JSON list of C-alpha atoms and ligand atoms in Angstrom, two decimals:
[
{"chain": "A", "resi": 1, "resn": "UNK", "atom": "CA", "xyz": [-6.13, 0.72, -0.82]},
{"chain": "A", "resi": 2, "resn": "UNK", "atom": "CA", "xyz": [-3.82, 3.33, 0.97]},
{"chain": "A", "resi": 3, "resn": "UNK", "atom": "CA", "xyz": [-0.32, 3.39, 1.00]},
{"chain": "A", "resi": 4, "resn": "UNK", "atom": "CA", "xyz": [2.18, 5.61, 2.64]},
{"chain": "A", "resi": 5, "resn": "UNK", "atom": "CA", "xyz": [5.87, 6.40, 0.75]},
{"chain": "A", "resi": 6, "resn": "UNK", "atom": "CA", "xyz": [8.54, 7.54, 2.77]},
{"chain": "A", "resi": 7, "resn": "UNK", "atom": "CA", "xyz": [11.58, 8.79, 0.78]},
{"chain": "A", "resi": 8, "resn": "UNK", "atom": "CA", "xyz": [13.22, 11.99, 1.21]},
{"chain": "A", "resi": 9, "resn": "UNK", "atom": "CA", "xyz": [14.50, 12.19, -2.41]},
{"chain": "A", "resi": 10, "resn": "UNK", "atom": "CA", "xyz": [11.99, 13.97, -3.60]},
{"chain": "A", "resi": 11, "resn": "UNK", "atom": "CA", "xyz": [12.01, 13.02, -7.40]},
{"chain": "A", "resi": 12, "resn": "UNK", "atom": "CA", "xyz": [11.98, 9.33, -6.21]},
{"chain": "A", "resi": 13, "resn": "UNK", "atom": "CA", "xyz": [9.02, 9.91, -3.86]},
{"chain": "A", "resi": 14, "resn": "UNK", "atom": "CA", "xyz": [7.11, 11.86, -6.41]},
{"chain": "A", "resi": 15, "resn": "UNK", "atom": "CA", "xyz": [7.46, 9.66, -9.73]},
{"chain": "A", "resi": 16, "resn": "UNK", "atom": "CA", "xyz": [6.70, 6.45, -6.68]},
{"chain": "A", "resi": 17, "resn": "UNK", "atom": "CA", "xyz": [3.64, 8.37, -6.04]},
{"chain": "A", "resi": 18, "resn": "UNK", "atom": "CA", "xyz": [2.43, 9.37, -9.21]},
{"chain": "A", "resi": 19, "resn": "UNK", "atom": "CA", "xyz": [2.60, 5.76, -10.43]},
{"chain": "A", "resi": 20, "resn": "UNK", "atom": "CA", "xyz": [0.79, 4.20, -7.54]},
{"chain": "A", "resi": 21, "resn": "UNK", "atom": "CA", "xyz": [-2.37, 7.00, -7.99]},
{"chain": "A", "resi": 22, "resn": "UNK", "atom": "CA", "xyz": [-1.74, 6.09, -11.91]},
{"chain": "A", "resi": 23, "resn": "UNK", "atom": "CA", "xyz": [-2.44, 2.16, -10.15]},
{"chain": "A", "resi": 24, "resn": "UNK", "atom": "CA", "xyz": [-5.45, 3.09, -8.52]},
{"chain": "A", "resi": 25, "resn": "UNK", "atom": "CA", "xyz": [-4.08, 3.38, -5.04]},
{"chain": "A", "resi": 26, "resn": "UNK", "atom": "CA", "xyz": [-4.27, 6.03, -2.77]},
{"chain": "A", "resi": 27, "resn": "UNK", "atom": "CA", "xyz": [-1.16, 7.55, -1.74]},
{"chain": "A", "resi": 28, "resn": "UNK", "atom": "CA", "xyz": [0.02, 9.83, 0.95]},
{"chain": "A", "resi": 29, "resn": "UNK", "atom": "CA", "xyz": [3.66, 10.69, 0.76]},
{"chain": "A", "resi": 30, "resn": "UNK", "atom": "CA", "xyz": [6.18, 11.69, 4.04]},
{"chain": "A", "resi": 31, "resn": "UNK", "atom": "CA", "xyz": [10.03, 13.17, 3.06]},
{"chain": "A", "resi": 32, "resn": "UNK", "atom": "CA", "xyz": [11.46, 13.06, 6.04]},
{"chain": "A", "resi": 33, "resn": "UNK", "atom": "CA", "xyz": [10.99, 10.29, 9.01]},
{"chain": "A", "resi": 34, "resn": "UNK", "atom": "CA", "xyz": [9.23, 12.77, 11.46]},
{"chain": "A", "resi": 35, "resn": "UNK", "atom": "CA", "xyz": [6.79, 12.95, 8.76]},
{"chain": "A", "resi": 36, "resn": "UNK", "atom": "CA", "xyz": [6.77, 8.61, 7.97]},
{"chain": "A", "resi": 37, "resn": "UNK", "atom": "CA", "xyz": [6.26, 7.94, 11.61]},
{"chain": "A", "resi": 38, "resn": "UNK", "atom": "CA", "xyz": [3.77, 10.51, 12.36]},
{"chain": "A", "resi": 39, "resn": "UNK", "atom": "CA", "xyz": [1.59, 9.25, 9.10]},
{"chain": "A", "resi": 40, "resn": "UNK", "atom": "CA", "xyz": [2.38, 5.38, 9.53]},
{"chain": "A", "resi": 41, "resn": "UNK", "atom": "CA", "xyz": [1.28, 5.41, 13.32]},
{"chain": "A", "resi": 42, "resn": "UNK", "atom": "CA", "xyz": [-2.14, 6.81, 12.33]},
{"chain": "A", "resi": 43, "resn": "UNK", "atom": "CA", "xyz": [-2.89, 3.19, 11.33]},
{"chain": "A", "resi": 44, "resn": "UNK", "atom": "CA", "xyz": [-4.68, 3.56, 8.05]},
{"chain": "A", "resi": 45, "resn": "UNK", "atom": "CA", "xyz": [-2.38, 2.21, 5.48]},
{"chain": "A", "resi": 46, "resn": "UNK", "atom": "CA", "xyz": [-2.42, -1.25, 4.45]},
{"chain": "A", "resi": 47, "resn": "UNK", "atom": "CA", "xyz": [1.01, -0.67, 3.27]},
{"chain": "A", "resi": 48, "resn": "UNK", "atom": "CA", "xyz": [4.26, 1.36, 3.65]},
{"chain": "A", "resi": 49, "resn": "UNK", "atom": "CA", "xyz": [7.37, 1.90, 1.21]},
{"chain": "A", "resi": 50, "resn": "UNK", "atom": "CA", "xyz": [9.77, 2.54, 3.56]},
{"chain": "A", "resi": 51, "resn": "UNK", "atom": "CA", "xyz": [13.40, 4.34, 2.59]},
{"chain": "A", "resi": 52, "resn": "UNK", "atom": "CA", "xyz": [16.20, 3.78, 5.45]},
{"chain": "A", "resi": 53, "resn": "UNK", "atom": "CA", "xyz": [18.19, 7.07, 4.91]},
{"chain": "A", "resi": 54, "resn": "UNK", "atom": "CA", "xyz": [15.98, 9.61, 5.92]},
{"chain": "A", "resi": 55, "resn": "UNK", "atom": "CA", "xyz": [16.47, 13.13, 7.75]},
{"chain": "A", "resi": 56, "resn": "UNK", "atom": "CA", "xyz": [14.78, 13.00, 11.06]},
{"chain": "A", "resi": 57, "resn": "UNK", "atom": "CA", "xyz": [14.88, 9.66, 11.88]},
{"chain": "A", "resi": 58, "resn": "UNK", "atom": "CA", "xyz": [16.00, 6.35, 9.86]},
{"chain": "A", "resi": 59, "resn": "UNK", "atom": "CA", "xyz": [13.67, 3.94, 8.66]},
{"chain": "A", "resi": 60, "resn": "UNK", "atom": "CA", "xyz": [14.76, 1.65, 11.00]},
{"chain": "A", "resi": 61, "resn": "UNK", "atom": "CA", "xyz": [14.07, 3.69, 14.02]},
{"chain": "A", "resi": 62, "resn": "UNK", "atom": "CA", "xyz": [10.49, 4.10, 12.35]},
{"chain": "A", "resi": 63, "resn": "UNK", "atom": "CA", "xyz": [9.76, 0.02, 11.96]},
{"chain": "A", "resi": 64, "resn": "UNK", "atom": "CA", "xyz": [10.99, -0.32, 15.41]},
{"chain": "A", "resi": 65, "resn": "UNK", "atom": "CA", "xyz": [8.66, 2.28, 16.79]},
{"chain": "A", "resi": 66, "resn": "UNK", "atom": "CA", "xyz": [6.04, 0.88, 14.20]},
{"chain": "A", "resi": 67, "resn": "UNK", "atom": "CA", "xyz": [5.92, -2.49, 15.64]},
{"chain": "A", "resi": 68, "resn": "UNK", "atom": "CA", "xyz": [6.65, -1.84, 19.34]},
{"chain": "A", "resi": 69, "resn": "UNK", "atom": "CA", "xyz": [3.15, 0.19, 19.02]},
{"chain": "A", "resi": 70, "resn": "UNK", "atom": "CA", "xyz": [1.48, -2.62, 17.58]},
{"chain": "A", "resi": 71, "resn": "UNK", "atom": "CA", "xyz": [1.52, -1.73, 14.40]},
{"chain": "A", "resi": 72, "resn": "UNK", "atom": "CA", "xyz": [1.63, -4.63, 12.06]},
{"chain": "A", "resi": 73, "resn": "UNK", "atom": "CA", "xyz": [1.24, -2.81, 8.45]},
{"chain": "A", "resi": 74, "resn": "UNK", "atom": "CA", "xyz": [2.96, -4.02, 6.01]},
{"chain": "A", "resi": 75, "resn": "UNK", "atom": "CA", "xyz": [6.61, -2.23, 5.68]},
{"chain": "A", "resi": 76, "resn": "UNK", "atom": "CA", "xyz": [8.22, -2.72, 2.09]},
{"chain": "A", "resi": 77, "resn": "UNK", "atom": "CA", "xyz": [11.74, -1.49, 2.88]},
{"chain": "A", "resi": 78, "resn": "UNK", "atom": "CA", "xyz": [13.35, 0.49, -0.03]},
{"chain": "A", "resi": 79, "resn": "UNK", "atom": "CA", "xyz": [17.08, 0.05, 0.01]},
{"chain": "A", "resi": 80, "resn": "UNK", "atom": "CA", "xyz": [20.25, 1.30, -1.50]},
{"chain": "A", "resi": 81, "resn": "UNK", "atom": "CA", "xyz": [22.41, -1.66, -3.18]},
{"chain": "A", "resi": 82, "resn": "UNK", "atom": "CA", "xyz": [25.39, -0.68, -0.57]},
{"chain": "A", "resi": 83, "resn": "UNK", "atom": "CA", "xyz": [23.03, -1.64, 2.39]},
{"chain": "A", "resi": 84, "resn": "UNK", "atom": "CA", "xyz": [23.01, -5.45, 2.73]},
{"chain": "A", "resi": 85, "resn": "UNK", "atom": "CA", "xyz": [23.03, -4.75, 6.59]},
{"chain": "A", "resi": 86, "resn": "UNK", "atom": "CA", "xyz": [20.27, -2.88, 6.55]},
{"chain": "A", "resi": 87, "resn": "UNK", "atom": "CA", "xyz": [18.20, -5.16, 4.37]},
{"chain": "A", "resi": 88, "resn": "UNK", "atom": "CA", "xyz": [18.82, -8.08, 7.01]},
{"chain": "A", "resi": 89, "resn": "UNK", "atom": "CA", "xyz": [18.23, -5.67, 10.03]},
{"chain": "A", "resi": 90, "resn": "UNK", "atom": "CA", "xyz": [15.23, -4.57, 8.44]},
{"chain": "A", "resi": 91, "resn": "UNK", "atom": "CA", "xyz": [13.54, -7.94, 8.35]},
{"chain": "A", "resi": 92, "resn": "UNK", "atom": "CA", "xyz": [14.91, -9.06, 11.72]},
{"chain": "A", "resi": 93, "resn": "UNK", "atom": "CA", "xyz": [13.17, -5.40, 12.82]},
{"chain": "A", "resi": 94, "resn": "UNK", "atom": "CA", "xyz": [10.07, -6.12, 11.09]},
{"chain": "A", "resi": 95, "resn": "UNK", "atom": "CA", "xyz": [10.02, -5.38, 7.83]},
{"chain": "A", "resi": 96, "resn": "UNK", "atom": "CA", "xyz": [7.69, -7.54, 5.60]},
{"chain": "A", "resi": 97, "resn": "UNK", "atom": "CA", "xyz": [9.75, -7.39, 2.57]},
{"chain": "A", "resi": 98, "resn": "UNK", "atom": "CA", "xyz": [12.68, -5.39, 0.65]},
{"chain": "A", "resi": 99, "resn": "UNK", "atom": "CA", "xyz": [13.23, -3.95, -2.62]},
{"chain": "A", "resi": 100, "resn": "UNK", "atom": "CA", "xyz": [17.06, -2.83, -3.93]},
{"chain": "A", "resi": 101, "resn": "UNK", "atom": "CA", "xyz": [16.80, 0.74, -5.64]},
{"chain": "A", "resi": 102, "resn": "UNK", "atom": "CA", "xyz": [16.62, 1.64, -8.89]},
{"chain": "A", "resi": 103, "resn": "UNK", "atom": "CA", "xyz": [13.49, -0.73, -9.22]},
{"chain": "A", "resi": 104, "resn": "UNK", "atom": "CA", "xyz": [11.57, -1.52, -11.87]},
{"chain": "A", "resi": 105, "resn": "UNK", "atom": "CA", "xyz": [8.01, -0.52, -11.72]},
{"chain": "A", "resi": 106, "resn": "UNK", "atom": "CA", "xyz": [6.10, -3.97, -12.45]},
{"chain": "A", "resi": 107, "resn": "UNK", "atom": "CA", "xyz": [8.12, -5.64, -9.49]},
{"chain": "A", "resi": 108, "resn": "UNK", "atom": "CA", "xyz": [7.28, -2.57, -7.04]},
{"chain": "A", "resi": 109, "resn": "UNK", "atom": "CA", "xyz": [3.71, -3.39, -7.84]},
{"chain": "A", "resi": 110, "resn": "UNK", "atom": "CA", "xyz": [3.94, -6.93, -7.52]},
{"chain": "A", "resi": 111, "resn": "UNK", "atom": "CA", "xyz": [5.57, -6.62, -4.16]},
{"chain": "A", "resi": 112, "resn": "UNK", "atom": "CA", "xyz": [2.63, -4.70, -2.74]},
{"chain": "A", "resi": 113, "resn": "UNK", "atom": "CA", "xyz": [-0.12, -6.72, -4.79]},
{"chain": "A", "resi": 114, "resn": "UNK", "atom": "CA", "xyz": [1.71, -9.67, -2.39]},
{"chain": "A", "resi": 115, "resn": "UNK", "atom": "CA", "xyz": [1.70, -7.83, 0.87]},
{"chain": "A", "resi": 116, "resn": "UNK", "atom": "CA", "xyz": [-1.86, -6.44, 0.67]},
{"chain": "A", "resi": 117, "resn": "UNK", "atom": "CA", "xyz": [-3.14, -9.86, -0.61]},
{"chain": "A", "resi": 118, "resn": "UNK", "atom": "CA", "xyz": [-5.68, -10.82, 1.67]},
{"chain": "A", "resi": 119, "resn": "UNK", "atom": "CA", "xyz": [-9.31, -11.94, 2.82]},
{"chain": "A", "resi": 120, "resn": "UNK", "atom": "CA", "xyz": [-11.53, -11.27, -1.00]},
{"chain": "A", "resi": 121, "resn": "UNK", "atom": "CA", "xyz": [-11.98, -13.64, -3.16]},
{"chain": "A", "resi": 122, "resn": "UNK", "atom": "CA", "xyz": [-8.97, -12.43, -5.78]},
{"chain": "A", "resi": 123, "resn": "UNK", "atom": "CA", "xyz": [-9.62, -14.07, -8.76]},
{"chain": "A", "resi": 124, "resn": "UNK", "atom": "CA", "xyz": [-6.41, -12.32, -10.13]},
{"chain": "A", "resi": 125, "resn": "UNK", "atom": "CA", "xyz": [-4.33, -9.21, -9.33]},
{"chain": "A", "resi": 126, "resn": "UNK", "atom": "CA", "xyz": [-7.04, -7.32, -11.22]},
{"chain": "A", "resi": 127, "resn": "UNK", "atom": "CA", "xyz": [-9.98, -8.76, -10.30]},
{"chain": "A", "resi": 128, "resn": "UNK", "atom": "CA", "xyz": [-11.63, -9.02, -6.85]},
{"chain": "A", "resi": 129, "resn": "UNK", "atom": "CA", "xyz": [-15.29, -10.89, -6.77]},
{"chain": "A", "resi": 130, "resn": "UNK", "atom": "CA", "xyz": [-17.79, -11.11, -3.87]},
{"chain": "A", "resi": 131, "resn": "UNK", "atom": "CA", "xyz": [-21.20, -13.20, -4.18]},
{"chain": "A", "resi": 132, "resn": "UNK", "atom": "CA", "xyz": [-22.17, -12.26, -8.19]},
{"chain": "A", "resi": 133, "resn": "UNK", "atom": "CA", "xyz": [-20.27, -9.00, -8.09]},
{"chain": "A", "resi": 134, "resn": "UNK", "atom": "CA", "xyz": [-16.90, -8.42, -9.61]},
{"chain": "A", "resi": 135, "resn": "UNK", "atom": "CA", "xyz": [-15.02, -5.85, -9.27]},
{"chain": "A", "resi": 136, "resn": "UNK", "atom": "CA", "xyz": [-12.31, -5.13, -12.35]},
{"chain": "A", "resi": 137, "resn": "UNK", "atom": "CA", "xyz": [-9.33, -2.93, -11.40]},
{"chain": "A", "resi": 138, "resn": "UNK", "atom": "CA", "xyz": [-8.46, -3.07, -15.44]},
{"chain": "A", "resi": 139, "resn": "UNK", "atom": "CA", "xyz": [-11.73, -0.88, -16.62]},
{"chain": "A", "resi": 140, "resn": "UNK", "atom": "CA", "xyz": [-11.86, 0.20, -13.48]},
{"chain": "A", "resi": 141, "resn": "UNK", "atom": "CA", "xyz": [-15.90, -0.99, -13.17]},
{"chain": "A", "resi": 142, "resn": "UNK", "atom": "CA", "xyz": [-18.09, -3.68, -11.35]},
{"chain": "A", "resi": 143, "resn": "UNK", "atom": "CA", "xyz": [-20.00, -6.14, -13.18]},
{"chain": "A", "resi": 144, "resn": "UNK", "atom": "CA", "xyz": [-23.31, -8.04, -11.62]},
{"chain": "A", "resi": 145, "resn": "UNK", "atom": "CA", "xyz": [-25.39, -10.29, -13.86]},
{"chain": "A", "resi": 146, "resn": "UNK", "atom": "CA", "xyz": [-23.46, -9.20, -17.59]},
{"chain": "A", "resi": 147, "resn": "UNK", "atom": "CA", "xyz": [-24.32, -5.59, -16.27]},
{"chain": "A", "resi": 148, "resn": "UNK", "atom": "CA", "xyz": [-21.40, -3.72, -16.38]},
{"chain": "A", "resi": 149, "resn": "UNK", "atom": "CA", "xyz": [-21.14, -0.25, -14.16]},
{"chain": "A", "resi": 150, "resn": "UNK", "atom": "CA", "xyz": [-18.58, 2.64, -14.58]},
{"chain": "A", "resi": 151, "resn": "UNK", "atom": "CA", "xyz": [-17.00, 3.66, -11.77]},
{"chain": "A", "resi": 152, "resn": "UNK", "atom": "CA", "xyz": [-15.41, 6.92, -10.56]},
{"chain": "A", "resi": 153, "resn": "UNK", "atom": "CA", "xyz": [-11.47, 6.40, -8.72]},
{"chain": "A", "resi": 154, "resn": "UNK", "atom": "CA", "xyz": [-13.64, 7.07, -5.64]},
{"chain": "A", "resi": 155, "resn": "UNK", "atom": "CA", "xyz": [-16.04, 4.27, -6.61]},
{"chain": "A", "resi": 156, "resn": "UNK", "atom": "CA", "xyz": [-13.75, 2.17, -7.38]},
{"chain": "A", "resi": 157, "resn": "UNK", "atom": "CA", "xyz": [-11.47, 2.63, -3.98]},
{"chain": "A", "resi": 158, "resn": "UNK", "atom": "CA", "xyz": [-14.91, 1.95, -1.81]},
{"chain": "A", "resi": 159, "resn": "UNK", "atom": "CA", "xyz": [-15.80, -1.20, -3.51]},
{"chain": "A", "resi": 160, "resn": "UNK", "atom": "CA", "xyz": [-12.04, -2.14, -3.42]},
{"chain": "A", "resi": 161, "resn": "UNK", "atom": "CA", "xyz": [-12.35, -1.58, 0.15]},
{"chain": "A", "resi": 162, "resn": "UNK", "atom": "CA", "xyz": [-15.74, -3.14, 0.86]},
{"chain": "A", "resi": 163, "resn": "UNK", "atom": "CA", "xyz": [-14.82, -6.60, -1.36]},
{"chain": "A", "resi": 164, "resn": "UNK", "atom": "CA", "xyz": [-11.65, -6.83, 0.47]},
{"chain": "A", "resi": 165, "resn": "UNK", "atom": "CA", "xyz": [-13.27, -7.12, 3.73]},
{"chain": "A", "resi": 166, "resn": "UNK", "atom": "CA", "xyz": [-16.63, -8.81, 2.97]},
{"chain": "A", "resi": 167, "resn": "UNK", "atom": "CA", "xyz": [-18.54, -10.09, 5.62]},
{"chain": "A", "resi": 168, "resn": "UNK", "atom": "CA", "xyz": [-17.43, -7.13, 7.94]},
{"chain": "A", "resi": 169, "resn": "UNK", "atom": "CA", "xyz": [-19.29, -3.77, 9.02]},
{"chain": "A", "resi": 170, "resn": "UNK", "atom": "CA", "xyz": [-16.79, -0.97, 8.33]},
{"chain": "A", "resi": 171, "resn": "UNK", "atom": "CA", "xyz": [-17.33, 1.89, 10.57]},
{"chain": "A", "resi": 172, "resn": "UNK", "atom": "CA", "xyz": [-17.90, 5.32, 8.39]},
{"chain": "A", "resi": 173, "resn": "UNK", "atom": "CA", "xyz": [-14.65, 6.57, 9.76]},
{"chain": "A", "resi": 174, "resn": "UNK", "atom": "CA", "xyz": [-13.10, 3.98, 8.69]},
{"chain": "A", "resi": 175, "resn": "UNK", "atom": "CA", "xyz": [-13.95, 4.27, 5.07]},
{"chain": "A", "resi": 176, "resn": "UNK", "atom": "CA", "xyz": [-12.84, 7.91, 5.38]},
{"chain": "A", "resi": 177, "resn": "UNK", "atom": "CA", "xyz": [-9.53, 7.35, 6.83]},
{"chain": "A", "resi": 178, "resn": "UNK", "atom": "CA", "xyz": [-8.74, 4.62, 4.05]},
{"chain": "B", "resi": 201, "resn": "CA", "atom": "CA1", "xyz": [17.09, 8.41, 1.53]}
]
């Protein structure tokens, strides 16, 4: 899965990013909102952590834009304790969910194990089967018949990406963009 983090405070965005590739995700990261709307209007993410304060334009101004285009990715909105408003605005805007900073990792990852929850069979938040495969996000393999297969990240990300949409032809550009 691919993700987008927008947050202008650089150690924030970094240590976000480093623990999402750490989660198997792939991550592009945007520090200023020129930058966030640019990348999140490409259309390619299945989810977007999304800071309000941001030099360029606010993260606000970026859902809006987001959603008038059509764009219905999910938008975790990362927010400063002082901005209540914003965390209401947000959702009215069209923001999927919110999460106060300073965060604790295992609830960050929960939140966007729940807004990229869809169509696979998930047997849990580390497992994903299709027909007699099964995909393991854990030991990072797939499994058919008690055979169990290594995978590269790479692997791993295309089968993630195939199992998640069974049932579907993805387009080859498709698979590259994600
Ligand atoms: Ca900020």
């Amino acid at each position: 899965m691919r993700l987008l983090v927008v947050e202008d405070e650089t150690q924030l965005a970094d240590a976000l990013t480093e623990i999402l590739k750490r989660n198997k995700y792939f991550v592009d990261t945007a520090y200023d909102g020129i930058d966030g709307l640019d990348c999140a209007l490409s259309d390619v993410y299945d989810c977007i952590l999304l800071d309000i304060m941001l030099p360029g334009m606010n993260g606000m101004e970026i859902l809006k834009r987001l959603r008038s285009a059509k764009i219905s990715t999910p938008v975790l909105l990362l927010t400063a304790r002082s901005e209540i408003d914003d965390k209401i605005n947000g959702l009215d805007c069209g923001a999927d969910d919110y999460l106060t900073k300073p965060f604790i990792t295992g609830e960050l990852l929960a939140r966007i194990r729940a807004l990229t929850r869809r169509k696979g069979e998930l047997i849990d938040d580390n497992r994903i089967t299709f027909n007699d495969l099964d995909l393991n996000k854990n030991s990072c393999s797939v499994s058919r018949n008690s055979n169990d297969v290594k995978l590269s990240l790479k692997e791993f990300q295309i089968m993630e990406l195939l199992m998640t949409n069974p049932h579907q032809i993805l387009p080859k550009e498709r698979i590259i963009e994600k």
